[in-house]
Short mmCIF file of C-alpha atoms in Angstrom, two decimals:
data_model
loop_
_atom_site.label_atom_id
_atom_site.label_comp_id
_atom_site.label_asym_id
_atom_site.label_seq_id
_atom_site.Cartn_x
_atom_site.Cartn_y
_atom_site.Cartn_z
CA MET A 110 43.85 44.81 49.51
CA ALA A 111 41.25 44.22 46.82
CA ASP A 112 39.30 40.97 46.77
CA LYS A 113 40.70 38.48 44.23
CA LYS A 114 38.19 37.73 41.45
CA PHE A 115 38.03 34.57 39.37
CA ALA A 116 36.17 33.78 36.15
CA GLY A 117 33.70 31.18 37.38
CA ILE A 118 31.41 28.91 35.41
CA ASN A 119 28.44 31.28 35.78
CA GLY A 120 30.36 34.58 35.88
CA PRO A 121 32.82 36.35 38.19
CA VAL A 122 33.26 34.90 41.69
CA GLY A 123 35.38 35.87 44.65
CA GLY A 124 35.61 36.08 48.40
CA PRO A 125 38.11 35.36 51.16
CA GLU A 126 37.37 31.61 51.25
CA LEU A 127 37.98 31.28 47.50
CA ALA A 128 41.16 33.38 47.66
CA ALA A 129 42.49 31.22 50.53
CA ASP A 130 41.66 28.04 48.60
CA TYR A 131 43.52 29.39 45.55
CA GLU A 132 46.61 30.20 47.61
CA SER A 133 46.67 26.77 49.29
CA ALA A 134 45.83 24.77 46.13
CA LYS A 135 48.32 22.17 44.93
CA VAL A 136 50.08 23.05 41.65
CA PHE A 137 50.29 20.63 38.71
CA ASP A 138 52.13 22.38 35.86
CA LYS A 139 49.64 25.15 34.87
CA VAL A 140 46.70 23.85 36.93
CA LYS A 141 45.96 24.41 40.63
CA VAL A 142 43.70 21.90 42.38
CA GLY A 143 42.02 23.12 45.56
CA ARG A 144 39.36 21.71 47.86
CA LEU A 145 36.65 23.94 46.28
CA GLY A 146 37.60 23.54 42.62
CA VAL A 147 40.26 23.79 39.93
CA TYR A 148 42.05 27.00 38.90
CA TYR A 149 43.95 27.71 35.69
CA ARG A 150 45.01 30.74 33.68
CA ASP A 151 42.95 31.50 30.57
CA GLY A 152 44.38 34.54 28.82
CA PHE A 153 44.41 37.42 31.32
CA LYS A 154 41.97 35.84 33.76
CA ILE A 155 42.10 32.94 36.19
CA ARG A 156 39.31 30.43 35.60
CA PHE A 157 37.67 28.69 38.55
CA MET A 158 35.92 25.38 37.93
CA ASP A 159 33.65 24.79 40.93
CA TYR A 160 33.27 21.08 41.73
CA SER A 161 29.61 21.55 42.67
CA LEU A 162 28.76 22.87 39.17
CA LEU A 163 30.71 20.34 37.11
CA GLU A 164 29.34 17.08 35.69
CA ARG A 165 32.54 15.43 34.41
CA VAL A 166 36.30 15.98 34.24
CA PHE A 167 38.57 14.00 31.92
CA ILE A 168 41.87 14.13 30.05
CA ARG A 169 41.95 14.44 26.25
CA ILE A 170 45.16 13.65 24.41
CA GLN A 171 45.76 15.82 21.38
CA GLU A 172 48.45 14.77 18.92
CA VAL A 173 49.99 17.33 16.57
CA ASN A 174 52.12 16.35 13.59
CA GLY A 175 55.18 18.57 13.38
CA ARG A 176 57.32 18.94 10.30
CA MET A 177 60.97 19.71 11.02
CA CYS A 178 63.91 20.44 8.76
CA CYS A 179 65.15 16.85 9.11
CA GLY A 180 61.83 14.98 9.14
CA SER A 181 58.60 14.91 11.09
CA THR A 182 57.53 14.09 14.63
CA ILE A 183 54.42 13.95 16.76
CA PHE A 184 53.87 16.25 19.73
CA ALA A 185 51.35 15.23 22.39
CA TYR A 186 49.34 17.74 24.42
CA PHE A 187 47.17 16.77 27.36
CA ARG A 188 43.97 18.71 28.04
CA LEU A 189 42.12 18.59 31.35
CA VAL A 190 38.55 19.05 30.08
CA PHE A 191 35.64 20.30 32.22
CA VAL A 192 32.01 19.46 31.36
CA ALA A 193 28.91 21.21 32.74
CA GLY A 194 25.40 21.48 31.37
CA GLY A 195 26.10 18.69 28.89
CA ARG A 196 28.92 20.55 27.10
CA GLU A 197 32.61 21.23 27.45
CA ILE A 198 33.03 24.58 29.17
CA GLY A 199 36.79 24.77 29.50
CA ASP A 200 40.10 23.00 29.31
CA ALA A 201 43.62 23.44 30.63
CA ILE A 202 46.43 22.34 28.32
CA SER A 203 49.83 20.92 29.26
CA GLU A 204 52.66 18.93 27.71
CA ASN A 205 53.23 17.13 31.03
CA GLU A 206 51.17 13.92 31.06
CA GLN A 207 52.21 12.99 34.60
CA ALA A 208 51.10 16.37 35.98
CA MET A 209 47.67 16.07 34.32
CA ASP A 210 47.24 12.50 35.61
CA GLN A 211 48.14 13.60 39.15
CA ALA A 212 45.78 16.60 38.92
CA LEU A 213 42.91 14.34 37.80
CA ALA A 214 43.65 11.90 40.64
CA LEU A 215 43.53 14.73 43.22
CA ILE A 216 40.31 16.07 41.69
CA LYS A 217 38.79 12.60 42.10
CA GLU A 218 39.89 12.60 45.75
CA LEU A 219 38.61 16.11 46.61
CA ALA A 220 35.48 16.43 44.46
CA PRO A 221 32.04 15.18 45.50
CA ALA A 222 31.17 11.60 44.49
CA SER A 223 28.60 12.94 42.01
CA LEU A 224 31.38 14.36 39.79
CA ALA A 225 32.21 11.82 37.06
CA ILE A 226 35.93 11.38 36.46
CA GLY A 227 37.34 10.10 33.17
CA VAL A 228 35.81 9.27 29.82
CA GLU A 229 32.29 7.88 29.75
CA GLU A 230 32.06 4.20 28.89
CA LYS A 231 29.89 3.45 25.86
CA ALA A 232 27.48 0.54 26.00
CA PRO A 233 28.25 -2.17 23.44
CA ALA A 234 26.12 -2.01 20.31
CA ARG A 235 23.38 -4.59 20.01
CA SER A 236 23.33 -6.85 16.96
#
């Protein structure tokens, strides 16, 4: 059987350890959280976000105004955003807020302590 390849942060990655981690990773809607990193489908490829290369992971809520035949409503999408090298390098989208919250909690548990979880707190402005 051919080695499973993933689209990593710095290019294609693979190997038996990574394939085993992918298979045993816990599923949260469209995201799989393993002990080595996070996996999600991006088009035709499976992205692998390696904990050791990430700086921050957080959830962004995106609201979309929808116009229906009988009125309007707001749809909420939840994006699990990955930051490396000072910029956002990927995100996994879901309509399931609970699944994204649980995925972020497991990432916090499995990732090294150096990985920042959540939105960065801004210092109060001086007068």
